[in-house]
Amino acid sequence: MMRYPLLLHTILERAHRLFPGKEIVSRDFSGMFRYTYGEFYERVCRLANVLQKMGIKRGDRVATLAWNNHRHLELYFAVPCTGAVLHMVNLRLFPEQIAYVLNHAEDRVIFIDQDLIPIVEGIRGQIKTLEHFIIMTDAGNLPESSLKPLDSYESLLRQSSPVYDFPTDLDEWSPAAMCYTTATTGDPKGVMYSHRALYLHSLMSGMVDTFAVSEKDVVMPVVPMFHVNAWGLPYTSTLVGAKQVLPGMRPDPRTLCQLIQAEKVTVTAGVPTIWMECFKLLEDGSYDVSSLNRIISGGAAVPRVFIEAYEKKLGIPVINAYGMTETTPLVLLSRPKSYMKDWPEERVYARRAKQGLYVPGLEIKVVDENGNEVPWDGQTMGELHLRGPWITEEYYREPVLTGEAMRNGWFKTQDIVTIDEEGYVYICDRSRDLIKSGGEWISSVDLENNIMAHPAVAEAAVIAMPHAKWQERPLACVALKEEFRGKVTAEDILQFLRGRVAKWWLPDRVEFIDEVPRTSVGKFNKKALRHKFFSELFN
Amino acid sequence: MMRYPLLLHTILERAHRLFPGKEIVSRDFSGMFRYTYGEFYERVCRLANVLQKMGIKRGDRVATLAWNNHRHLELYFAVPCTGAVLHMVNLRLFPEQIAYVLNHAEDRVIFIDQDLIPIVEGIRGQIKTLEHFIIMTDAGNLPESSLKPLDSYESLLRQSSPVYDFPTDLDEWSPAAMCYTTATTGDPKGVMYSHRALYLHSLMSGMVDTFAVSEKDVVMPVVPMFHVNAWGLPYTSTLVGAKQVLPGMRPDPRTLCQLIQAEKVTVTAGVPTIWMECFKLLEDGSYDVSSLNRIISGGAAVPRVFIEAYEKKLGIPVINAYGMTETTPLVLLSRPKSYMKDWPEERVYARRAKQGLYVPGLEIKVVDENGNEVPWDGQTMGELHLRGPWITEEYYREPVLTGEAMRNGWFKTQDIVTIDEEGYVYICDRSRDLIKSGGEWISSVDLENNIMAHPAVAEAAVIAMPHAKWQERPLACVALKEEFRGKVTAEDILQFLRGRVAKWWLPDRVEFIDEVPRTSVGKFNKKALRHKFFSELFN
């Protein structure tokens, strides 16, 4: 068979040739911007010429600090298809972390959305390798800035040729893109995505049993484009010629619902907190979201009550998925198997609330501390290990951390999971979030889900508190829905949990808070909670 | 990203681990045989041990001469997953061709279905490299035979261990399987399928916009397993854990309809002649085929009248697809694009009757004699050239033929096609079947489709006849439906064609025949017709 390299170029060309009239819609700073794949392609070519004129060579890193918009999508293709590497910087990192990743990646150029200029200005003194700052706007909107040399994206594009001959001789193993983990301890760690990995991940994401992205879809990634390739959706959507809807800067639940209605979005994807917030808006019928036929939720499991509510009240299936920065990202996805249609609803929802089955093309195993596979009983906890063509085998320029993350060719996720007799994986906890009580493990995630099933609870996070006798004991931080505040007691919560969890799992303390703090990608920030309650211990 | 090789082993393991209870149903010589992926896996392991005991090493070729059944499926995995190469011999080749391909491939062992023993016995004297003959049956059914040494499949399996540790260190470029083309001229040519190509083809075939094979499907490949990997369906079905129904020896239309009804088949695939024959049975409602939600047709285009009839009378979409032995095989597939739902029905059917859009992951171009791309106007004919990871770059041990088939890294299909402004490819003809009349090309396929639109016509084949003035002129061979025989004249046919095709396309002669002869894979055998009518010229 042909020595044909698996390159992102093949994806770009297909949309250009077969679907030139299909639309890309972008929520820009000045309103809605619409164009076609045909026009998109021409601008990607112009951008490739801009990069060439700047002297960007194969392997050079090009950074973006940007929201989900059409210019970011153009960079998603122009940078890797010329052979350079797209470094999507997480704009929610602390400024000193942003400086760290820009320096660590040795980015030569950075493309910045106009509202994010102050972030870069603030760390200008710490940045070592950037030679060029490009603001993703037209010349008229180019602000005064201390960043030099400064250019406007649109001016550069206008000055460039709309024709570019993309190389087809790149090595498929060459890096196409990179992201850094949102480190909760230590510095962020870099992960390089090869052309090969992204090509394979794109084929896989178009499969019926995974994301099932098709030409008929209207795809709106709410997951940020600075976070793990926006779960690969920009690449998969382009490969199959799906209409794309990019929701722009800080989209709030109302904006998202409006976009779904206006653009007839069929599939959207993001962290569960977003779907919980949107639910309130959708429940009262203010928006017509009948076009939406699935929601993909990742980053944390959607509690079962929400899956049920979405399906029964709105008729929209919510699909739990699981992946990480290190895995491109898709690893697990929770769809029921065909024969489960005859199962009692209860049993099916119990599976769907898990992270699910590993997707085609990968291998997984769940191992105990000695590296032996645990039984598939849905009870025994073990660490999830992964192997496959879109799983990382190293952290960029971090040989020591790489060594710690790998074991005999498998990537150790540090996620503690169970796997049941049907192969559905359930993430009990990050290994550091597990509560070790009297030699046994308590899953903080499990406790949270049970607390969140209480009708008065908006959200809950459980952390481990040091304990003299038991080593660790759970503390539950509970945010009540507004109308229940002051009306529900800690004892009410504990009473609700009795019978739902083992007696020794019951939290030693229940603390009411206004809301659970979030990390930069919208997950529960347990580090902040631990910091808050640990500090109390020592005051 | 990991240096993880793309191997068939990953496909086998996924079915085994995630879908051990899903069914494989096989129409065996003694009736229906049913078992699960769990049991299948154990037998694949036993078979791998059998191969090892025989001394089959990496790269060795293992032949099969067999129908679509469970033992053949076991060989589909056991042979390549141990590192050997599965050579699926087309049992409809002439005996001397079968001897040729066995010798050319240097097969060491052959697995034979019990009814096919006489074929091998007949060519025993010509076979040079075979060391072992295994009949795919149990010891009780092992017939007397001149083939030595002879063994029964089931005895060998019973004597072997059900545990096998498949290698995961194979090179993904190493050959997994091979097929020979059904040469209409010259000797059959061998094509080697790598693990990498089959893995990629399997991911792609599970995509919504291609075959869309999913765990929910019940897949019945009518396309023989000795023909281009049965279009990859056994591999894709196993990857996603779909139930498989293997229709066994010489399935007739009645058997196929019975299987669809009994096993609740959701998707089936084969050449158009099969679907034309099944239509008669289905039209009168004798079978409940309501489970069937699509039919994939390849090898030749299903005439538009049949697509319409299947859809309007039976509610079953028929999807045209295109590929070749050299392409693993899927290249083109004809599904309407989403925005065509607003088009007039007429225009949509016109697209669906074409071979369609190229599938994700490949590249195509349509070129004139100078290698320049022809306009996408649906009119200009050119040769279809292909590039991609599951397209061959050589004929096995045939450097001269390989040189002729390739051009600048592209594979030349020898198929003359048009491509329209939407990117839908239409196969006008094999280059040798085109009729060159007065310096212009006439598409024999186009003429056939127009003749077959006549309500009295069962089937038609058009060939080129030498002509003193015009170089070539079309001759139409027409088989009438039984009830119209003797009642329709050549002039009736020509009258029907006037206004449907250009005047100079009208056949010079219309000959009535009982049926169009078929090739070994069920396509129209124009070579036989040419032979028949050319002979007349010289008598």
mmCIF file with all atom_site columns, C-alpha atoms in Angstrom, chain B residues 483-539:
data_model
loop_
_atom_site.group_PDB
_atom_site.id
_atom_site.type_symbol
_atom_site.label_atom_id
_atom_site.label_alt_id
_atom_site.label_comp_id
_atom_site.label_asym_id
_atom_site.label_entity_id
_atom_site.label_seq_id
_atom_site.pdbx_PDB_ins_code
_atom_site.Cartn_x
_atom_site.Cartn_y
_atom_site.Cartn_z
_atom_site.occupancy
_atom_site.B_iso_or_equiv
_atom_site.pdbx_formal_charge
_atom_site.auth_seq_id
_atom_site.auth_comp_id
_atom_site.auth_asym_id
_atom_site.auth_atom_id
_atom_site.pdbx_PDB_model_num
ATOM 1  C CA . GLU B 1 483 ? -43.048 -11.803 -20.395 1.00 0.00 ? 483 GLU B CA 1
ATOM 2  C CA . PHE B 1 484 ? -41.812 -9.418  -23.109 1.00 0.00 ? 484 PHE B CA 1
ATOM 3  C CA . ARG B 1 485 ? -39.736 -11.844 -25.120 1.00 0.00 ? 485 ARG B CA 1
ATOM 4  C CA . GLY B 1 486 ? -40.666 -11.802 -28.820 1.00 0.00 ? 486 GLY B CA 1
ATOM 5  C CA . LYS B 1 487 ? -42.874 -8.764  -28.220 1.00 0.00 ? 487 LYS B CA 1
ATOM 6  C CA . VAL B 1 488 ? -40.254 -6.011  -28.293 1.00 0.00 ? 488 VAL B CA 1
ATOM 7  C CA . THR B 1 489 ? -38.191 -5.214  -31.368 1.00 0.00 ? 489 THR B CA 1
ATOM 8  C CA . ALA B 1 490 ? -34.797 -3.676  -31.914 1.00 0.00 ? 490 ALA B CA 1
ATOM 9  C CA . GLU B 1 491 ? -36.539 -0.616  -33.317 1.00 0.00 ? 491 GLU B CA 1
ATOM 10 C CA . ASP B 1 492 ? -38.614 -0.304  -30.113 1.00 0.00 ? 492 ASP B CA 1
ATOM 11 C CA . ILE B 1 493 ? -35.365 -0.106  -28.155 1.00 0.00 ? 493 ILE B CA 1
ATOM 12 C CA . LEU B 1 494 ? -33.849 2.470   -30.498 1.00 0.00 ? 494 LEU B CA 1
ATOM 13 C CA . GLN B 1 495 ? -37.056 4.499   -30.429 1.00 0.00 ? 495 GLN B CA 1
ATOM 14 C CA . PHE B 1 496 ? -36.914 4.483   -26.614 1.00 0.00 ? 496 PHE B CA 1
ATOM 15 C CA . LEU B 1 497 ? -33.326 5.749   -26.717 1.00 0.00 ? 497 LEU B CA 1
ATOM 16 C CA . ARG B 1 498 ? -34.010 8.641   -29.079 1.00 0.00 ? 498 ARG B CA 1
ATOM 17 C CA . GLY B 1 499 ? -34.142 11.824  -27.061 1.00 0.00 ? 499 GLY B CA 1
ATOM 18 C CA . ARG B 1 500 ? -32.446 10.106  -24.131 1.00 0.00 ? 500 ARG B CA 1
ATOM 19 C CA . VAL B 1 501 ? -28.999 9.947   -25.696 1.00 0.00 ? 501 VAL B CA 1
ATOM 20 C CA . ALA B 1 502 ? -27.234 11.837  -28.476 1.00 0.00 ? 502 ALA B CA 1
ATOM 21 C CA . LYS B 1 503 ? -28.219 10.629  -31.912 1.00 0.00 ? 503 LYS B CA 1
ATOM 22 C CA . TRP B 1 504 ? -24.740 9.456   -32.759 1.00 0.00 ? 504 TRP B CA 1
ATOM 23 C CA . TRP B 1 505 ? -24.726 7.300   -29.613 1.00 0.00 ? 505 TRP B CA 1
ATOM 24 C CA . LEU B 1 506 ? -27.604 5.117   -30.944 1.00 0.00 ? 506 LEU B CA 1
ATOM 25 C CA . PRO B 1 507 ? -26.357 1.531   -31.294 1.00 0.00 ? 507 PRO B CA 1
ATOM 26 C CA . ASP B 1 508 ? -25.831 0.298   -34.842 1.00 0.00 ? 508 ASP B CA 1
ATOM 27 C CA . ARG B 1 509 ? -27.172 -3.073  -33.804 1.00 0.00 ? 509 ARG B CA 1
ATOM 28 C CA . VAL B 1 510 ? -29.486 -4.387  -31.092 1.00 0.00 ? 510 VAL B CA 1
ATOM 29 C CA . GLU B 1 511 ? -29.159 -8.111  -30.355 1.00 0.00 ? 511 GLU B CA 1
ATOM 30 C CA . PHE B 1 512 ? -31.511 -9.967  -28.046 1.00 0.00 ? 512 PHE B CA 1
ATOM 31 C CA . ILE B 1 513 ? -29.897 -12.464 -25.688 1.00 0.00 ? 513 ILE B CA 1
ATOM 32 C CA . ASP B 1 514 ? -31.257 -14.546 -22.807 1.00 0.00 ? 514 ASP B CA 1
ATOM 33 C CA . GLU B 1 515 ? -29.004 -13.044 -20.172 1.00 0.00 ? 515 GLU B CA 1
ATOM 34 C CA . VAL B 1 516 ? -25.780 -11.097 -19.895 1.00 0.00 ? 516 VAL B CA 1
ATOM 35 C CA . PRO B 1 517 ? -22.893 -13.412 -19.030 1.00 0.00 ? 517 PRO B CA 1
ATOM 36 C CA . ARG B 1 518 ? -21.233 -12.712 -15.684 1.00 0.00 ? 518 ARG B CA 1
ATOM 37 C CA . THR B 1 519 ? -17.616 -12.557 -14.530 1.00 0.00 ? 519 THR B CA 1
ATOM 38 C CA . SER B 1 520 ? -16.392 -14.469 -11.508 1.00 0.00 ? 520 SER B CA 1
ATOM 39 C CA . VAL B 1 521 ? -17.506 -11.651 -9.224  1.00 0.00 ? 521 VAL B CA 1
ATOM 40 C CA . GLY B 1 522 ? -20.917 -11.185 -10.827 1.00 0.00 ? 522 GLY B CA 1
ATOM 41 C CA . LYS B 1 523 ? -20.148 -8.234  -13.069 1.00 0.00 ? 523 LYS B CA 1
ATOM 42 C CA . PHE B 1 524 ? -21.210 -8.130  -16.723 1.00 0.00 ? 524 PHE B CA 1
ATOM 43 C CA . ASN B 1 525 ? -18.651 -10.120 -18.710 1.00 0.00 ? 525 ASN B CA 1
ATOM 44 C CA . LYS B 1 526 ? -18.199 -7.975  -21.796 1.00 0.00 ? 526 LYS B CA 1
ATOM 45 C CA . LYS B 1 527 ? -15.146 -9.930  -22.772 1.00 0.00 ? 527 LYS B CA 1
ATOM 46 C CA . ALA B 1 528 ? -17.373 -12.956 -23.432 1.00 0.00 ? 528 ALA B CA 1
ATOM 47 C CA . LEU B 1 529 ? -19.815 -10.847 -25.442 1.00 0.00 ? 529 LEU B CA 1
ATOM 48 C CA . ARG B 1 530 ? -17.021 -9.276  -27.438 1.00 0.00 ? 530 ARG B CA 1
ATOM 49 C CA . HIS B 1 531 ? -15.656 -12.745 -28.120 1.00 0.00 ? 531 HIS B CA 1
ATOM 50 C CA . LYS B 1 532 ? -19.066 -13.946 -29.322 1.00 0.00 ? 532 LYS B CA 1
ATOM 51 C CA . PHE B 1 533 ? -19.820 -11.068 -31.681 1.00 0.00 ? 533 PHE B CA 1
ATOM 52 C CA . PHE B 1 534 ? -16.255 -10.514 -32.841 1.00 0.00 ? 534 PHE B CA 1
ATOM 53 C CA . SER B 1 535 ? -16.093 -14.188 -33.864 1.00 0.00 ? 535 SER B CA 1
ATOM 54 C CA . GLU B 1 536 ? -19.137 -13.663 -36.079 1.00 0.00 ? 536 GLU B CA 1
ATOM 55 C CA . LEU B 1 537 ? -17.281 -10.945 -37.941 1.00 0.00 ? 537 LEU B CA 1
ATOM 56 C CA . PHE B 1 538 ? -14.645 -13.390 -38.992 1.00 0.00 ? 538 PHE B CA 1
ATOM 57 C CA . ASN B 1 539 ? -16.878 -16.360 -39.807 1.00 0.00 ? 539 ASN B CA 1
#
